[in-house]
């Protein structure tokens, strides 16, 4: 059967930190898989290091690649809203991933993680597992709206727990930066009971700094996202890393698959799909472990 | 303009080669829509790069332009949002926002220039410092997130980026006007002559009764104002500013200037060359989007190779004409 | 047999041929002088001999055999050492480091002590007080020239080629230089010497080759040519009235200094300059003449009072100076005078751009100005769009003069005005300066050539160690008296 | 080393001022653990900045070092992981990894240097190009993610970063050794002398029988090898490399060199100054983390202000001594 050729544009941020790296990998992997499965689908992938470049990419897809659908993980919400709206108005199928647009009802399909839950689940774990009066430090990501959402939710979850947040500095979702910040926390605070690293890459830097200071027994660390190395350590029952909070980079795969299905099946593929953040514990870790992913 | 400038021939050849490549890869490349897109988005870096040509020709450097653009965009948005309730969704409000961007750029450029000429600190250090400062300030103003323009104003303001005369949108017209004025000043005005003299040998310039500090300061002020103008065109495009706005624009602008044949050590300014350089850089991006060449991870590598090749092409010609 | 020779050599730069069929041979133990007008091709011959250029036609002979030097350093390895007309020193390095650049003694670790001692010894031999540790960038132009000479002497030369080594030196340094030249001649070194000071040519040269427009027009042995003879051989006509008649300065005071000091260099100078006067300033290298001039012109910070036309003037920059009609022509033409990579036109008009249009620079007016300047100052440029740095040394100096004059100053301070300029043009320039003075311009001439100050100036001030040592005028204006004042041994009766 | 170098006095004063400030803000600042941390972290940029001092002194520039470090780290990890199964978890494997990093650095530096000296392209363009290329290659090698060293090897290799002689860990010792060797070469070796001569005036250097291209090439090769050495110390720290490794190291290294008093236009190299510059930059970060000064969003601004102030301090002294 000679189906009509459909072109799907995919615009995502470039792999500048671990989570995005994982997302990039899943995107390419899924594209390869879907391309093989559905020969009438063609994918156009672009990655951008900032909003302006992403808007350029989307413009180019419209002007020169004649796409039928756009799957986009907006680098930032506000600046991308109007350009994506223009794509929609040109009659294309639009899937928005992870970061919502600042105007509702533009996209056909929305697939996202839940940043508020991401912060809340972590905060609740801290509240449940620390004594009142415990002291913690926080490493934040790159200053962005989603980082703000996560941190606010985290702080809200701690409300009334008498857990003291000693410090919150930016580790930029980067291992090296997190390592430096954690070293300085350790110099500065004689007592730290736990660390919210808010990202698995940062957690790795943090744990290294703690190990170098030989204070592994004093504190535990919670990262976030669900990186395979971290999941493995939870599976192995590492005391220092009791749990992790998911924010799966694989959500791009779901988005791509659903968009593809829109063209190859008759099932309606619109709506909102929120992939909640879950707590990975030693008990359930096995089901979050993907040894082949680079992330 | 009467004589052909041989140094801009190199970049021109590289540009033509890229256009041919683009056409071969995708027939939509030469479609008016694509050309408008590419030209319009070149305008931001283009305006900045024209100003940067003067700064570099005078022997200076400005690393702060990207952060400055983000900061000015933030300021303009804050100003417009603050005025919107009282003045209403109105062109007046937008004009004030534009004024804020351009005057802010003037002030920011003056700050850089004054630190360099009055406090006599290396331009690299001064602008590295202000780069950090502007970047931090916008992040702080936006509270780590994004500053967005009031949506009513946004709608009103939007045609400044997307509208124009036919396919010649305002950014394209602005860029063309500034490039022509820049080339003219570099070639035919006293200011341009003085800028080249200072970059060539500032001691000779001083002995020739040129007010070296003033001219140098003016190059930074001019660049600041052009950053402001770029912001005036940028805000209607995305309607927002954040800590990631304008990241690495400084590197792109400097690269465009140097690809265009202006020497980093100063003394020889080629505004036409800079325009070519800007277009070359934009086209590389555009062409990478035209075809699924390779893994997107390797885009940066291809970009790097093309930049070096573009300059090799130019240097070969150059060397050949020198013998 | 000659050590080094050119055999029927021609040289072209692009379409322009600057040397035509030159034969010249250097003998061991002989000083061979090369003279000729500006742009005649002297420096080009020297560069050909020194391996810095390749002949277009003909060949270079070393010990009678044809050679082709790969580069200057290659020639130097064979004992051919060149002192270039243009300075060849790295500003950021010390004197000692420059002298030994490329041939540093020591194994792994540089032998700083050896370099310092050897440099100090060389400078002592040249009777120069420069410290081996000083940065070259901080030295005055004449001091840099002494370093160049020291550098050349430190090489074990079989052939020493010197391109106007004495142009900026006063008679004390020149004396030390002669001593060294004569010593090397004794040792059998072949020396090629180029100068526009015909008295020193007469004094030093065993043999003279005269060049005109890229051709050899005369060869002579010691004593065969008088200075006048040399001059007319160079120029191709008789020269008379070398110095114009002195003038009649008016009583009006154009410039007055009261207690002017430049910190650390010049102390408490008071002087007056009359309208229509040519005032000479003489002194040894390092006596502070340049600093004084730069202090007046606003190029160095100074204290004390400056009055122009009787009114106090504040001059903090060259720009302020120009606003008061005061212009200064620098002795450092390479680093403060001309933009070497820019064309002649842009150099000429740089200081006076306001005169060429308010908004748009009027390029045709500039071209006209260049036409006038090339004529007035006899600037010989093979092409008008060439960069100034490719002009011959003397023609660069003429361009610099033209550039300064274009600002139409009322008070002109010129530092070494005829540095590197040939005799023919020199008299033209003297006449020009005198003519300006007659028209009411006031001129200060700083010069290391004593005949020049004596012949040109109405009155001469002598400086010593940053202070005025005395004033000479009329019959008292003699070389002997200048030397005595400059050296601090008192004025003869 | 016998004489006091006046130009390094400025940065030294800035450094001392920062140390005093740090001590006042937090008593933990002078604790041995903190000092070890700061010094050890400085080592990467420090090693690179020492090499950069030579490149800049010779009138060059290298923007590619950060990407090169990431790329070399990736290569070394891949090599060690590939050899681990056959050679086993063994010092031999690690030594081979170290060799890969250093030889890779040599080759990368040679590539930069050859393009600059043989193809005669501006260093800015060449290294901007290779910066993109190396960065892309590591991202591609890591498949967008992170390359991690085999955990057995990791454990074995770890002491190379964390171990040492008492509080003097290996990175500190290495940095000190390279700084001393660098200062020595700049002052007392023929190479250093020639590097300064080339940066000061390359025509003069050429006329003095210095093989300008060779020396220039050597500065890039030296820098490449020092980047390799930095990688040898970096890999055991976190045992991984990714596309975000070494981002902006080039800017930090260049800034350190210039804060240290080496002129961007070349000719005057101050390795001690560079060391001060590196320490100043590390201390600023450390102090900002130790003191809860303001909103962390403003850290960059404070950093910028301090960098400019540090240089003002130095320039004032400098200017005073010149009058
Ligand atoms: N690299 C070059 N390119 C073009 N023309 C050149 C170059 N070098 C020299 N010339 C020209 O060759 C001619 C001879 O120059 P040269 O420097 O030999 O003169 P000179 O006899 O040394 O004069 P002066 O007494 O003024 O130093 C001049 O007209 C000069 O402009
Ligand atoms: N910036 C400086 N730093 C250190 N020494 C300097 C500086 N400028 C000049 N000198 C020294 O000061 C002395 C005076 O130099 P100056 O140029 O005034 O001599 P002059 O009297 O003009 O004689 P001439 O013009 O023949 O050199 C020289 O020995 C020079 O080396
Ligand atoms: Mg000459
Ligand atoms: Mg003088």
mmCIF file of C-alpha atoms in Angstrom, chain C residues 19-234:
data_model
loop_
_atom_site.group_PDB
_atom_site.id
_atom_site.type_symbol
_atom_site.label_atom_id
_atom_site.label_comp_id
_atom_site.label_asym_id
_atom_site.label_seq_id
_atom_site.Cartn_x
_atom_site.Cartn_y
_atom_site.Cartn_z
ATOM 1 C CA UNK C 19 67.465 49.098 -9.705
ATOM 2 C CA UNK C 20 68.944 48.738 -13.174
ATOM 3 C CA UNK C 21 72.066 46.654 -13.805
ATOM 4 C CA UNK C 22 73.964 47.468 -10.628
ATOM 5 C CA UNK C 23 77.585 46.362 -10.196
ATOM 6 C CA UNK C 24 79.122 46.940 -6.829
ATOM 7 C CA UNK C 25 81.953 45.135 -5.033
ATOM 8 C CA UNK C 26 82.981 45.282 -1.384
ATOM 9 C CA UNK C 27 86.643 44.731 -0.513
ATOM 10 C CA UNK C 28 87.928 43.554 2.846
ATOM 11 C CA UNK C 29 89.399 46.291 5.007
ATOM 12 C CA UNK C 30 87.653 49.016 3.094
ATOM 13 C CA UNK C 31 84.814 51.412 3.852
ATOM 14 C CA UNK C 32 82.631 51.712 0.800
ATOM 15 C CA UNK C 33 80.115 54.542 0.842
ATOM 16 C CA UNK C 34 76.871 54.399 -1.063
ATOM 17 C CA UNK C 35 75.226 57.733 -1.658
ATOM 18 C CA UNK C 36 72.287 58.939 -3.665
ATOM 19 C CA UNK C 37 69.039 60.758 -3.504
ATOM 20 C CA UNK C 38 66.041 59.533 -1.570
ATOM 21 C CA UNK C 39 64.537 56.610 -3.348
ATOM 22 C CA UNK C 40 67.623 56.095 -5.493
ATOM 23 C CA UNK C 41 67.766 52.489 -4.307
ATOM 24 C CA UNK C 42 70.443 52.451 -1.615
ATOM 25 C CA UNK C 43 68.447 50.522 0.956
ATOM 26 C CA UNK C 44 67.341 48.120 -1.744
ATOM 27 C CA UNK C 45 70.949 47.368 -2.663
ATOM 28 C CA UNK C 46 71.740 46.767 0.962
ATOM 29 C CA UNK C 47 68.837 44.409 1.371
ATOM 30 C CA UNK C 48 69.942 42.493 -1.726
ATOM 31 C CA UNK C 49 73.441 42.135 -0.334
ATOM 32 C CA UNK C 50 72.129 41.152 3.059
ATOM 33 C CA UNK C 51 69.880 38.407 1.736
ATOM 34 C CA UNK C 52 66.615 40.161 2.607
ATOM 35 C CA UNK C 53 65.585 40.480 -1.043
ATOM 36 C CA UNK C 54 66.282 38.404 -4.113
ATOM 37 C CA UNK C 55 67.502 40.084 -7.294
ATOM 38 C CA UNK C 56 65.061 40.103 -10.189
ATOM 39 C CA UNK C 57 67.997 39.777 -12.551
ATOM 40 C CA UNK C 58 71.724 39.313 -12.103
ATOM 41 C CA UNK C 59 73.444 37.708 -9.160
ATOM 42 C CA UNK C 60 75.022 38.175 -5.790
ATOM 43 C CA UNK C 61 78.618 37.009 -5.527
ATOM 44 C CA UNK C 62 80.142 35.854 -2.254
ATOM 45 C CA UNK C 63 83.901 35.360 -2.459
ATOM 46 C CA UNK C 64 83.513 35.511 -6.204
ATOM 47 C CA UNK C 65 81.008 32.691 -6.348
ATOM 48 C CA UNK C 66 77.304 33.209 -7.031
ATOM 49 C CA UNK C 67 75.097 32.669 -3.982
ATOM 50 C CA UNK C 68 71.464 32.785 -3.263
ATOM 51 C CA UNK C 69 70.704 33.555 0.377
ATOM 52 C CA UNK C 70 67.563 31.954 1.667
ATOM 53 C CA UNK C 71 66.997 34.822 4.085
ATOM 54 C CA UNK C 72 68.677 37.572 6.041
ATOM 55 C CA UNK C 73 69.627 35.204 8.832
ATOM 56 C CA UNK C 74 71.114 32.856 6.249
ATOM 57 C CA UNK C 75 73.366 35.638 4.989
ATOM 58 C CA UNK C 76 74.202 36.560 8.538
ATOM 59 C CA UNK C 77 75.350 33.022 9.189
ATOM 60 C CA UNK C 78 77.931 33.674 6.466
ATOM 61 C CA UNK C 79 79.152 36.809 8.163
ATOM 62 C CA UNK C 80 77.081 39.450 6.416
ATOM 63 C CA UNK C 81 75.504 41.753 8.974
ATOM 64 C CA UNK C 82 73.046 44.519 8.187
ATOM 65 C CA UNK C 83 71.999 47.516 10.247
ATOM 66 C CA UNK C 84 68.681 48.406 8.686
ATOM 67 C CA UNK C 85 67.509 51.909 8.088
ATOM 68 C CA UNK C 86 64.332 51.027 9.895
ATOM 69 C CA UNK C 87 64.630 49.814 13.416
ATOM 70 C CA UNK C 88 64.744 46.124 13.935
ATOM 71 C CA UNK C 89 64.218 45.738 17.631
ATOM 72 C CA UNK C 90 61.541 44.070 19.710
ATOM 73 C CA UNK C 91 60.072 46.746 21.947
ATOM 74 C CA UNK C 92 59.038 44.429 24.747
ATOM 75 C CA UNK C 93 62.480 42.918 25.206
ATOM 76 C CA UNK C 94 65.436 44.351 27.034
ATOM 77 C CA UNK C 95 68.465 45.790 25.285
ATOM 78 C CA UNK C 96 70.560 42.726 26.074
ATOM 79 C CA UNK C 97 67.812 40.395 24.898
ATOM 80 C CA UNK C 98 67.598 42.263 21.619
ATOM 81 C CA UNK C 99 71.324 42.247 21.054
ATOM 82 C CA UNK C 100 71.449 38.476 21.435
ATOM 83 C CA UNK C 101 68.071 37.659 19.912
ATOM 84 C CA UNK C 102 68.277 34.429 17.975
ATOM 85 C CA UNK C 103 71.784 33.611 19.219
ATOM 86 C CA UNK C 104 71.362 33.510 22.958
ATOM 87 C CA UNK C 105 74.318 32.027 24.792
ATOM 88 C CA UNK C 106 73.884 29.297 27.369
ATOM 89 C CA UNK C 107 72.733 25.718 27.278
ATOM 90 C CA UNK C 108 69.333 24.923 28.656
ATOM 91 C CA UNK C 109 69.295 27.999 30.746
ATOM 92 C CA UNK C 110 70.039 31.279 29.060
ATOM 93 C CA UNK C 111 73.217 32.834 30.289
ATOM 94 C CA UNK C 112 71.770 36.166 31.363
ATOM 95 C CA UNK C 113 74.993 37.281 32.961
ATOM 96 C CA UNK C 114 77.050 36.705 29.843
ATOM 97 C CA UNK C 115 74.502 38.560 27.709
ATOM 98 C CA UNK C 116 74.381 41.450 30.104
ATOM 99 C CA UNK C 117 78.118 41.737 30.417
ATOM 100 C CA UNK C 118 78.732 41.451 26.713
ATOM 101 C CA UNK C 119 76.051 44.037 25.999
ATOM 102 C CA UNK C 120 77.412 46.388 28.622
ATOM 103 C CA UNK C 121 80.881 46.005 27.117
ATOM 104 C CA UNK C 122 79.588 46.753 23.624
ATOM 105 C CA UNK C 123 77.715 49.811 24.815
ATOM 106 C CA UNK C 124 80.779 50.972 26.703
ATOM 107 C CA UNK C 125 82.761 50.629 23.521
ATOM 108 C CA UNK C 126 80.177 52.898 21.899
ATOM 109 C CA UNK C 127 80.415 55.269 24.844
ATOM 110 C CA UNK C 128 76.687 54.935 25.408
ATOM 111 C CA UNK C 129 75.134 55.090 28.881
ATOM 112 C CA UNK C 130 72.176 52.799 28.052
ATOM 113 C CA UNK C 131 71.524 50.057 30.585
ATOM 114 C CA UNK C 132 71.485 46.526 29.165
ATOM 115 C CA UNK C 133 68.342 45.856 31.226
ATOM 116 C CA UNK C 134 66.327 48.765 29.841
ATOM 117 C CA UNK C 135 63.324 47.881 27.709
ATOM 118 C CA UNK C 136 63.863 48.954 24.130
ATOM 119 C CA UNK C 137 60.345 50.384 24.016
ATOM 120 C CA UNK C 138 61.359 52.917 26.674
ATOM 121 C CA UNK C 139 64.393 54.177 24.776
ATOM 122 C CA UNK C 140 64.575 57.330 22.731
ATOM 123 C CA UNK C 141 65.090 57.055 19.000
ATOM 124 C CA UNK C 142 68.840 57.770 19.071
ATOM 125 C CA UNK C 143 69.333 55.317 21.892
ATOM 126 C CA UNK C 144 67.558 52.669 19.887
ATOM 127 C CA UNK C 145 69.914 53.399 17.034
ATOM 128 C CA UNK C 146 72.853 52.825 19.364
ATOM 129 C CA UNK C 147 71.364 49.476 20.348
ATOM 130 C CA UNK C 148 71.115 48.590 16.673
ATOM 131 C CA UNK C 149 74.762 49.394 16.237
ATOM 132 C CA UNK C 150 75.722 47.419 19.321
ATOM 133 C CA UNK C 151 73.716 44.498 18.014
ATOM 134 C CA UNK C 152 75.543 44.584 14.694
ATOM 135 C CA UNK C 153 78.920 44.883 16.384
ATOM 136 C CA UNK C 154 78.171 41.818 18.496
ATOM 137 C CA UNK C 155 78.002 39.719 15.350
ATOM 138 C CA UNK C 156 81.318 38.608 13.981
ATOM 139 C CA UNK C 157 80.925 40.273 10.671
ATOM 140 C CA UNK C 158 83.038 39.816 7.566
ATOM 141 C CA UNK C 159 80.825 42.295 5.842
ATOM 142 C CA UNK C 160 79.013 45.047 7.712
ATOM 143 C CA UNK C 161 76.280 46.912 5.898
ATOM 144 C CA UNK C 162 75.025 50.081 7.541
ATOM 145 C CA UNK C 163 72.012 51.967 6.271
ATOM 146 C CA UNK C 164 72.125 55.527 7.606
ATOM 147 C CA UNK C 165 73.313 54.555 11.068
ATOM 148 C CA UNK C 166 74.100 58.136 11.998
ATOM 149 C CA UNK C 167 70.920 59.870 10.881
ATOM 150 C CA UNK C 168 69.660 60.578 14.391
ATOM 151 C CA UNK C 169 72.941 60.628 16.289
ATOM 152 C CA UNK C 170 74.704 63.660 17.662
ATOM 153 C CA UNK C 171 78.391 64.136 17.151
ATOM 154 C CA UNK C 172 79.338 62.352 20.356
ATOM 155 C CA UNK C 173 77.710 59.083 19.331
ATOM 156 C CA UNK C 174 78.834 59.551 15.792
ATOM 157 C CA UNK C 175 82.405 59.818 17.052
ATOM 158 C CA UNK C 176 82.079 56.516 18.879
ATOM 159 C CA UNK C 177 80.566 54.982 15.774
ATOM 160 C CA UNK C 178 83.489 56.157 13.602
ATOM 161 C CA UNK C 179 85.950 54.660 16.053
ATOM 162 C CA UNK C 180 84.247 51.314 15.749
ATOM 163 C CA UNK C 181 84.078 51.505 11.984
ATOM 164 C CA UNK C 182 87.765 52.280 11.751
ATOM 165 C CA UNK C 183 88.590 49.473 14.165
ATOM 166 C CA UNK C 184 86.628 46.988 12.091
ATOM 167 C CA UNK C 185 88.289 48.232 8.931
ATOM 168 C CA UNK C 186 91.642 47.518 10.555
ATOM 169 C CA UNK C 187 90.448 43.995 11.199
ATOM 170 C CA UNK C 188 89.726 43.516 7.534
ATOM 171 C CA UNK C 189 85.951 43.774 7.620
ATOM 172 C CA UNK C 190 84.331 45.018 4.448
ATOM 173 C CA UNK C 191 81.979 47.889 5.257
ATOM 174 C CA UNK C 192 79.205 49.320 3.147
ATOM 175 C CA UNK C 193 78.068 52.629 4.531
ATOM 176 C CA UNK C 194 75.139 54.706 3.479
ATOM 177 C CA UNK C 195 74.576 58.256 4.633
ATOM 178 C CA UNK C 196 73.178 61.578 3.612
ATOM 179 C CA UNK C 197 75.815 63.355 5.691
ATOM 180 C CA UNK C 198 78.385 64.018 3.072
ATOM 181 C CA UNK C 199 80.980 65.227 5.577
ATOM 182 C CA UNK C 200 81.111 61.809 7.143
ATOM 183 C CA UNK C 201 81.266 60.161 3.784
ATOM 184 C CA UNK C 202 84.286 62.281 2.956
ATOM 185 C CA UNK C 203 85.805 61.421 6.311
ATOM 186 C CA UNK C 204 85.177 57.681 6.329
ATOM 187 C CA UNK C 205 84.953 56.367 2.827
ATOM 188 C CA UNK C 206 87.805 54.711 0.975
ATOM 189 C CA UNK C 207 85.620 54.385 -2.040
ATOM 190 C CA UNK C 208 82.325 55.977 -3.053
ATOM 191 C CA UNK C 209 79.562 54.763 -5.316
ATOM 192 C CA UNK C 210 76.964 57.305 -6.339
ATOM 193 C CA UNK C 211 73.519 56.164 -7.277
ATOM 194 C CA UNK C 212 70.851 58.015 -9.176
ATOM 195 C CA UNK C 213 67.428 56.628 -10.103
ATOM 196 C CA UNK C 214 68.569 53.068 -9.614
ATOM 197 C CA UNK C 215 71.747 53.350 -11.667
ATOM 198 C CA UNK C 216 75.363 53.798 -10.685
ATOM 199 C CA UNK C 217 76.399 57.202 -12.011
ATOM 200 C CA UNK C 218 79.810 57.645 -10.483
ATOM 201 C CA UNK C 219 82.537 55.640 -8.745
ATOM 202 C CA UNK C 220 85.341 57.377 -6.933
ATOM 203 C CA UNK C 221 88.218 56.630 -4.615
ATOM 204 C CA UNK C 222 89.047 58.544 -1.441
ATOM 205 C CA UNK C 223 89.796 62.186 -2.141
ATOM 206 C CA UNK C 224 88.546 62.151 -5.693
ATOM 207 C CA UNK C 225 85.279 63.839 -4.836
ATOM 208 C CA UNK C 226 84.650 66.895 -2.745
ATOM 209 C CA UNK C 227 81.399 67.155 -0.812
ATOM 210 C CA UNK C 228 80.076 69.483 -3.480
ATOM 211 C CA UNK C 229 81.172 67.043 -6.106
ATOM 212 C CA UNK C 230 79.277 64.250 -4.378
ATOM 213 C CA UNK C 231 76.183 66.363 -4.125
ATOM 214 C CA UNK C 232 76.152 67.299 -7.739
ATOM 215 C CA UNK C 233 76.885 63.739 -8.800
ATOM 216 C CA UNK C 234 73.870 62.588 -6.806
#
